[in-house]
XYZ file of C-alpha atoms in Angstrom:
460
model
C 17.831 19.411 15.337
C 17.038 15.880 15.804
C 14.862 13.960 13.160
C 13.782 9.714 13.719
C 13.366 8.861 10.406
C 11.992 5.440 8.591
C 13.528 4.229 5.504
C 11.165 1.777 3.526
C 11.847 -1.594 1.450
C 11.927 -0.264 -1.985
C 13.853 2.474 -1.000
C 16.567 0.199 0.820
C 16.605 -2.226 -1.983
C 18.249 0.963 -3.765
C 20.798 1.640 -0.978
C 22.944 3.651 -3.234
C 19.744 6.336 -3.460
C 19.742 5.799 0.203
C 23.581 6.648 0.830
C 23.736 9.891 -2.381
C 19.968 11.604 -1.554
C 19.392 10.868 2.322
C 22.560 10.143 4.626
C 25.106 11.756 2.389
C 28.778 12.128 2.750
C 30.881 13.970 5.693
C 31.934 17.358 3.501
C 28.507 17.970 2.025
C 26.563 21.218 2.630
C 23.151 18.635 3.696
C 25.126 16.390 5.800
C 25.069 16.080 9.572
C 24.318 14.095 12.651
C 21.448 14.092 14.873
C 19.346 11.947 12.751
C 18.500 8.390 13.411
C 17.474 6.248 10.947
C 14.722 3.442 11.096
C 15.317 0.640 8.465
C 12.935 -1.586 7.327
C 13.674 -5.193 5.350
C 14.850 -5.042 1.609
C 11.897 -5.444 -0.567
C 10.035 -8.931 -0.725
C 12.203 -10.659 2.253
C 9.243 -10.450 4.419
C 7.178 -11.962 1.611
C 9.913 -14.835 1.647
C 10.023 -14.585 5.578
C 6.426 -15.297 6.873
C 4.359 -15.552 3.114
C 3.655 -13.332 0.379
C 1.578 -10.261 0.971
C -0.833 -10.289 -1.914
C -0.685 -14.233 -3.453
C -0.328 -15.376 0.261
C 2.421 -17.729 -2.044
C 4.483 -19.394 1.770
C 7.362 -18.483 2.745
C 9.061 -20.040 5.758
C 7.073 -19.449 8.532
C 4.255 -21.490 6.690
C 6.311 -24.212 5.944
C 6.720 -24.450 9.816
C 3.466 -23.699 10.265
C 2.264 -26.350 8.163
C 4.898 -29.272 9.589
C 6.789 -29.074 5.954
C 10.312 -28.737 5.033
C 11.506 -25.075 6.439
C 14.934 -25.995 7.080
C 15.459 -25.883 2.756
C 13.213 -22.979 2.261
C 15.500 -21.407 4.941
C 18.455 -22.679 3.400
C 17.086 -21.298 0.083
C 16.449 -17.426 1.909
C 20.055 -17.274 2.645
C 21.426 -17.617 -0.456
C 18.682 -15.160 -1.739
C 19.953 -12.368 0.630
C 23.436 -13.182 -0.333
C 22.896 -12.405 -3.867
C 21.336 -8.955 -2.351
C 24.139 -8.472 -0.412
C 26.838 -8.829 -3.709
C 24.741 -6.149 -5.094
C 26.756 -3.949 -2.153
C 29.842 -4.632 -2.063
C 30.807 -1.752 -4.756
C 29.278 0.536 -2.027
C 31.845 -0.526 0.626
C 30.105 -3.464 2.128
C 32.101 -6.274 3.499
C 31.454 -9.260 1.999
C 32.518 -11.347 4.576
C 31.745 -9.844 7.372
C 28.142 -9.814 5.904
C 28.109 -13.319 5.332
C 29.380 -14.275 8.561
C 26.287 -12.302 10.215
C 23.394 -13.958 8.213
C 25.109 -17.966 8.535
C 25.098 -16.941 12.235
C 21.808 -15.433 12.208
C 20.341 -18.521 9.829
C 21.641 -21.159 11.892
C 20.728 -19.898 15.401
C 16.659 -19.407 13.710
C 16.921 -22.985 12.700
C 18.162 -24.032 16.235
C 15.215 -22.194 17.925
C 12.441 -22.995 14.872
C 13.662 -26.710 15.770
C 13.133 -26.567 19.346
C 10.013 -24.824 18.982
C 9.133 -28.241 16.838
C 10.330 -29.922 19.747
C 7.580 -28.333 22.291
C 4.654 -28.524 19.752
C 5.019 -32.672 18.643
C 5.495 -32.502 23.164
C 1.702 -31.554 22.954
C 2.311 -29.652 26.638
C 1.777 -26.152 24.739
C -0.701 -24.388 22.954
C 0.508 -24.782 19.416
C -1.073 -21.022 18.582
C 1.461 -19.732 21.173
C 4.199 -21.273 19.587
C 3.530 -20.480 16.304
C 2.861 -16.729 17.208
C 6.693 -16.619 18.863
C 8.441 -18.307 15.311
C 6.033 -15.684 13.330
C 7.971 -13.116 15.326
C 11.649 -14.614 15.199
C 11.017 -14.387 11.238
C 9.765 -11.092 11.261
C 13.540 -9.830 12.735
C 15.358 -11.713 10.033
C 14.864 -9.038 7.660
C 15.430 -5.866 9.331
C 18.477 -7.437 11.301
C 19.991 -8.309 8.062
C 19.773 -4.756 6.248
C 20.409 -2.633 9.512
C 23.784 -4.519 9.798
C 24.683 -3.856 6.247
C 23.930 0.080 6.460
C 25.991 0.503 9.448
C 28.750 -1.933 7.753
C 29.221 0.234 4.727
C 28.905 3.239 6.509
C 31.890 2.672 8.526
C 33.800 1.275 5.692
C 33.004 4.348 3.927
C 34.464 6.550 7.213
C 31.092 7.754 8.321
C 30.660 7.126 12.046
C 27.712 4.620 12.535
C 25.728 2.832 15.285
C 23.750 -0.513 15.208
C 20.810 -0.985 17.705
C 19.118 -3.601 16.807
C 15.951 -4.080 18.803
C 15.404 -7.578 17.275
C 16.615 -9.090 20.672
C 17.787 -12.191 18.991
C 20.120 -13.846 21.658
C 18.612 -11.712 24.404
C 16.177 -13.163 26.724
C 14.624 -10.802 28.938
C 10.743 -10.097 29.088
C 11.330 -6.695 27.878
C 7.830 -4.548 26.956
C 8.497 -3.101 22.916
C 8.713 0.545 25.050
C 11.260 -0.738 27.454
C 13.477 -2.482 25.143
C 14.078 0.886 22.896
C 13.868 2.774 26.157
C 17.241 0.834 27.356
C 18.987 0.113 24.009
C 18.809 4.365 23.129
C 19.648 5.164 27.051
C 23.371 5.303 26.072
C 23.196 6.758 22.209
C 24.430 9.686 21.313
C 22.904 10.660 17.786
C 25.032 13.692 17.306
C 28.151 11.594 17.436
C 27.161 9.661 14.770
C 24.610 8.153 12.162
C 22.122 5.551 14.293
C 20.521 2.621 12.605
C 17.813 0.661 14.024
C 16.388 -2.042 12.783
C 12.534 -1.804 12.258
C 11.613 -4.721 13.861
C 11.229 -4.541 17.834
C 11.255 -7.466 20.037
C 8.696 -7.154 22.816
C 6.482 -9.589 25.347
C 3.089 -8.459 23.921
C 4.327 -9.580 20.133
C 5.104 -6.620 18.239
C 4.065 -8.425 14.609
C 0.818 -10.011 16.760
C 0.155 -6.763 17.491
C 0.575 -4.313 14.153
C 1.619 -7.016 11.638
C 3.054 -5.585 8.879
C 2.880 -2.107 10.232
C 5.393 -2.884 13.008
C 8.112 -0.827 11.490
C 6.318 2.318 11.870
C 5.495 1.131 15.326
C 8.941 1.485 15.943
C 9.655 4.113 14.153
C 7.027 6.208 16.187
C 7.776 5.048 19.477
C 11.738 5.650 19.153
C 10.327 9.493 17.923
C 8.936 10.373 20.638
C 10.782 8.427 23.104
C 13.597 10.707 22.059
C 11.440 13.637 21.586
C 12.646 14.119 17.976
C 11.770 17.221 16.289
C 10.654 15.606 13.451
C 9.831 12.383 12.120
C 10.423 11.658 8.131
C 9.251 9.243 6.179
C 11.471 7.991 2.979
C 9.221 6.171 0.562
C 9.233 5.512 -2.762
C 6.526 8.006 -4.255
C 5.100 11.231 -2.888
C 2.226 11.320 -0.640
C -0.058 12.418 -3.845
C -3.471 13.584 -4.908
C -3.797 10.317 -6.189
C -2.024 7.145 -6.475
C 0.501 7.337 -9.019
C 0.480 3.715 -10.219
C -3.279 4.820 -11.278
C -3.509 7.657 -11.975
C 0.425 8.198 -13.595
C 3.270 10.097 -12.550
C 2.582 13.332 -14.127
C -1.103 13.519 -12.677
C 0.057 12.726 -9.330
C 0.623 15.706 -7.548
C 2.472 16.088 -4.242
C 0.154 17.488 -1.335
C 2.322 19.839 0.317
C 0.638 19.788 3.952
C -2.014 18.364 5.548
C -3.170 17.031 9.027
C -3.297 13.362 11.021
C -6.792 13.473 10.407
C -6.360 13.166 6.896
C -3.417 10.365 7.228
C -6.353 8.597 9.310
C -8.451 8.763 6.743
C -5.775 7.371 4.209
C -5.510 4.179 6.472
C -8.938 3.691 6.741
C -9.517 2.683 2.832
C -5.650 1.074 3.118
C -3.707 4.078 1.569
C -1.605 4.042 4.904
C 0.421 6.985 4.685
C 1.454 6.193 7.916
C -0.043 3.114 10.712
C -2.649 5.140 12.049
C -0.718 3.449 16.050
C 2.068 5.075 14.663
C 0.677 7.915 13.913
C -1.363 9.042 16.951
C 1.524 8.941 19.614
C 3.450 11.572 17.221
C -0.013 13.217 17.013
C -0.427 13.599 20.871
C 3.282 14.399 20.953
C 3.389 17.277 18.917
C 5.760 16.153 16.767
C 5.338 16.834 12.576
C 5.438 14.031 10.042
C 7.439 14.489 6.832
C 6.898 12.180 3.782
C 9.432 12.417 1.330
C 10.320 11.058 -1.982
C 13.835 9.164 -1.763
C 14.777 9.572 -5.019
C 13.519 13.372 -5.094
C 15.664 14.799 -1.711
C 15.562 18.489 -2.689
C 11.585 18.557 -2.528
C 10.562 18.779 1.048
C 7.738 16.382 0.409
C 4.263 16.679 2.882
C 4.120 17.873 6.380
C 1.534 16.300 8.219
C 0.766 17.875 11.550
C -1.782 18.096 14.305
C -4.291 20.986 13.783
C -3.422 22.033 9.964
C -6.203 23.106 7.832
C -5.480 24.256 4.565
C -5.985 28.264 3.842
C -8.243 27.551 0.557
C -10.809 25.116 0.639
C -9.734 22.087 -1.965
C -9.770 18.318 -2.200
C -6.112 17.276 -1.309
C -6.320 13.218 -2.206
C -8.598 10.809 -4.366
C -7.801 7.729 -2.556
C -10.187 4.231 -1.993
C -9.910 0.624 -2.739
C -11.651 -2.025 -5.107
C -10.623 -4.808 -2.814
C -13.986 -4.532 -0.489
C -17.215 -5.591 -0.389
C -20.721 -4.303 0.682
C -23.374 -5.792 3.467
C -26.828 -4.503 3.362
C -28.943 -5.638 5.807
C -33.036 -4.747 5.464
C -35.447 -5.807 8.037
C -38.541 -4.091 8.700
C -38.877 -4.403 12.489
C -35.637 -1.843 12.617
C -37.565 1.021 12.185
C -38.126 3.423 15.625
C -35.782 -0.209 17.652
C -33.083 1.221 20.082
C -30.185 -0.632 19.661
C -30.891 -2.516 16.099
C -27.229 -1.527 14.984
C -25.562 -2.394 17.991
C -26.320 -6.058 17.557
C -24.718 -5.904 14.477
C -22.189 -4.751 15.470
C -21.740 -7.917 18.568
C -21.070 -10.435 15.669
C -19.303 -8.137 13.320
C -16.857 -8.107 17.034
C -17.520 -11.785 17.443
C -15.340 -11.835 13.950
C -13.011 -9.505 14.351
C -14.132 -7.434 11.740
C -13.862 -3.719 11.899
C -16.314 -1.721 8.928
C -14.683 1.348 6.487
C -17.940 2.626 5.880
C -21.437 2.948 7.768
C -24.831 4.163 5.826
C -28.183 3.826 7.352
C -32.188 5.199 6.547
C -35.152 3.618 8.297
C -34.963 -0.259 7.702
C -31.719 -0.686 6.285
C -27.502 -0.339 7.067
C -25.230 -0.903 4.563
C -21.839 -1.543 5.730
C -18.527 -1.783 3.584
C -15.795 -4.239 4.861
C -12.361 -5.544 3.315
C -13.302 -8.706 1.135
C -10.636 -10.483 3.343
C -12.827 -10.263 6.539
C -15.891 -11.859 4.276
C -16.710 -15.156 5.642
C -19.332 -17.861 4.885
C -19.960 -17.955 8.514
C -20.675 -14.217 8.661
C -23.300 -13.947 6.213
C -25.009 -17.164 7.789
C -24.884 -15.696 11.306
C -26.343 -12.521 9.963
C -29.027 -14.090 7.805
C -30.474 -16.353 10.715
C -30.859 -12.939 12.704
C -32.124 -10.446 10.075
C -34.977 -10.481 7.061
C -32.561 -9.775 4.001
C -29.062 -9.740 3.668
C -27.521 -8.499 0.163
C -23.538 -8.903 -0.475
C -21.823 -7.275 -3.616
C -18.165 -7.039 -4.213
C -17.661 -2.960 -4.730
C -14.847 -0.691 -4.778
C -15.155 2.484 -2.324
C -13.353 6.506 -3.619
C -12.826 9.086 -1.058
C -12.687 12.209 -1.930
C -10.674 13.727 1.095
C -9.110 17.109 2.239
C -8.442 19.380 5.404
C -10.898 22.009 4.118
C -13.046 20.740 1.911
C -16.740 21.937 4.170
C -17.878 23.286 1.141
C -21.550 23.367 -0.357
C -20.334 22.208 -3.694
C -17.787 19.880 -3.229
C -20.446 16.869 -2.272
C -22.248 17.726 -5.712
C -18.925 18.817 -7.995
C -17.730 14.782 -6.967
C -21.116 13.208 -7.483
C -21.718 14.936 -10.825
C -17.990 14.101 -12.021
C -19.099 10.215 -11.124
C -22.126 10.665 -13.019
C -20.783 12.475 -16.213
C -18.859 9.509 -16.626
C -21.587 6.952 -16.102
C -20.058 5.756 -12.708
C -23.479 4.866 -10.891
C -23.170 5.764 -6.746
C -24.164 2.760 -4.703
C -24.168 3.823 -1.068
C -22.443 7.082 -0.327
C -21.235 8.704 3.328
C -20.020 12.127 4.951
C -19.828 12.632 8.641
C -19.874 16.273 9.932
C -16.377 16.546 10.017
C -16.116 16.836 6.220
C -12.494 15.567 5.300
C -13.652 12.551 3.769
C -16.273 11.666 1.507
C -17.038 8.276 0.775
C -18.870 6.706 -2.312
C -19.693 2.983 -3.145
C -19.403 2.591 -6.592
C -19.471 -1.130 -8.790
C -16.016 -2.476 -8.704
C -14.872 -2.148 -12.841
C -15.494 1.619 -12.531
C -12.478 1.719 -9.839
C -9.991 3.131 -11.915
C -12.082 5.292 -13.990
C -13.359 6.814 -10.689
C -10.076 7.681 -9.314
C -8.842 9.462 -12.647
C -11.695 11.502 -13.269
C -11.616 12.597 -9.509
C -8.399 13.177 -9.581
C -8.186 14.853 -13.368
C -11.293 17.254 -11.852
C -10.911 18.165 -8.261
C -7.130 17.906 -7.852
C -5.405 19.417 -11.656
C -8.208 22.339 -11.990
């Protein structure tokens, strides 16, 4: 059997969890070959990398970006992942060896960030270009550094490892993402040995332009079915749950079991990704099942998520949503019985790149929820010099989602739970398909929402 399978930051940050519940030790009854292993970045060296994920606080690539002092922030990086590193050598990592790898690695991005200076002060080149290829050369820094480590104290530990790092760092050919892990796994035998590849993917069309911070489940997918893996597992830090644990708690979180792709696309619609939904269609069309385990709990099998699945008894299988959106309502009365009234909308929501969670519509009126982060000032102007009455409110949005859920009284159980506990419903949605139903609710009843959803339709 041969299983791709993606390791994330948190759980790499805790390589000894890593080494004792997933890879294991030649001699034990769980351990074998045949698996290849996906590796993302220890946790936060992105963040440190490009800039940080939720106080956008820079990190080097902004410093470049912004004509300041990177060389010192860089300079500052490597001694952070040296202190990671120390935190390995009691697990069989060579110090050295280590160290050598990232000064080498450090030095030749300061080289390339410098010439890349170089070509933008020339004024010859499109500085977005230019700025989009050092965005990329960061990205690899962090997956280099802790594939190289895991194969490094596997072999010092006698396990037989392989390194393929896709990160392309001194290699120049205009090599497509596919055709780059296409000819770096032509000669890899995974039954000979533990592979490691880093998450990161070098590639012409800009593999962080592309999926930003989803690229290494980009890879992880593609290198899946490229080689036809049986299945694909996910290592994260918490169970794919009926709710989010850090909400809801621990104890009230409760593993799903199985469930489909159309679910998981309905997860990454409201940002609960439990996978990139471009990772996860190619597996999807593939056949191939998606496991999503717990790290630190490697005798529960986790959730299978494949193509088709419906559950045997209808139930609700996650409370998921997010209280980081906001809500457009746009009235005018000269929509009523006009072809094509929502279609212009929908020209200048393109014209900013802004793609809506949520649709609701009667006779003179759509409400549409986006992520705050897509709200503009120049949005709302360009709508309101087109249409009667615009109205923005900063909401939160709870889904109420499941394989089988088609139901009479699962609409009404969910709105009646909201209303027991005073949570007014602003704008609510269900498409025909009935796996996910959507409600708009005001933003400080978030986490209320999700625990009474959860504590109702999910524990009874």
């Amino acid at each position: 059997m041969l299983t791709v399978e993606k390791i994330g930051g948190t759980s790499m940050t805790q390589f000894q969890d890593v080494l004792h519940n997933i890879i294991g030790n030649p001699g034990d009854p769980d351990f074998h070959y045949g698996r290849v292993f996906v590796v993302s970045a220890y946790a936060g060296v992105t963040n440190l990398l490009l800039e940080d994920k939720k106080t956008k606080a820079p990190g080097v690539y902004q410093r470049f970006a912004r004509g300041e002092d990177y060389e010192k922030t860089l300079d500052e990086l490597l001694e952070y992942l040296l202190k990671i590193n120390e935190k390995f050598i009691d697990l069989g990592l060579d110090e050295e060896v280590a160290k050598a790898f990232l000064i080498g690695r450090i030095a030749q991005t300061k080289s390339y960030l410098s010439s890349m200076g170089e070509i933008i002060a020339s004024g010859y080149v499109e500085r977005e270009s230019i700025f989009s290829a050092a965005r990329e050369l960061l990205s690899s820094i962090g997956e280099a550094h802790s594939a190289f480590n895991s194969v490094n104290i596997l072999q010092n530990r006698g396990i037989p490892a392989k390194l393929v790092d896709l990160t392309g760092f001194r290699d120049s050919r205009q090599l497509t993402i596919s055709e780059r892990i296409e000819q770096s796994f032509k000669n890899i035998d995974p039954f000979t040995g533990i592979v490691i590849a880093t998450g990161y993917t070098k590639g012409r069309e800009g593999i962080m332009r592309q999926f930003a911070r989803g690229y290494s489940e980009i890879t992880f997918s593609k290198i899946a079915t490229y080689l036809h893996a049986d299945e694909a597992i996910i290592h994260k830090e918490y169970h794919l749950s009926s709710a989010d644990p850090k909400v809801v708690g621990l104890d009230k979180a409760v593993p799903v079991g199985h469930t489909n792709y159309d679910v998981a696309d309905q997860l990454a619609d409201v940002g609960m990704e439990a996978i990139h939904p471009n990772a996860a269609k190619p597996l999807e069309l593939a056949g191939i099942n998606l496991r999503l385990k717990n790290t630190f709990q490697p005798k529960h099998p986790g959730t299978l998520i494949s193509k088709g699945y419906v559950g045997p008894e209808a139930k609700i299988e996650i409370i998921a949503g997010s209280d980081k959106v906001v809500i457009i309502e746009i009235h005018d009365a000269s929509m009523v019985g006009q072809t094509g009234f929502d279609f212009e909308i929908m020209k200048t929501f393109n014209q900013f790149d802004i793609s809506y969670i949520m649709k609701a519509t009667n006779a003179n009126s759509i409400s549409l929820v986006i992520w705050e982060s897509d709200l503009s000032d120049e949005l709302i102007i360009e709508l309101r010099e087109k249409y009667e009455t615009v109205t923005v409110k900063q909401v939160a949005i709870v889904c109420v989602i499941g394989s089988n859920i088609a139901l009479p009284n699962i609409l009404a159980r969910a709105a009646s739970i909201l209303a027991k506990n005073k949570i007014n419903i602003n704008c609510v949605s269900q498409s025909l398909r009935q796996v996910n139903m959507q409600f708009v609710i005001d933003r400080d009843k978030y986490t209320q929402a999700i625990i009474q959803l959860n504590e109702e339709l999910c524990l009874k």
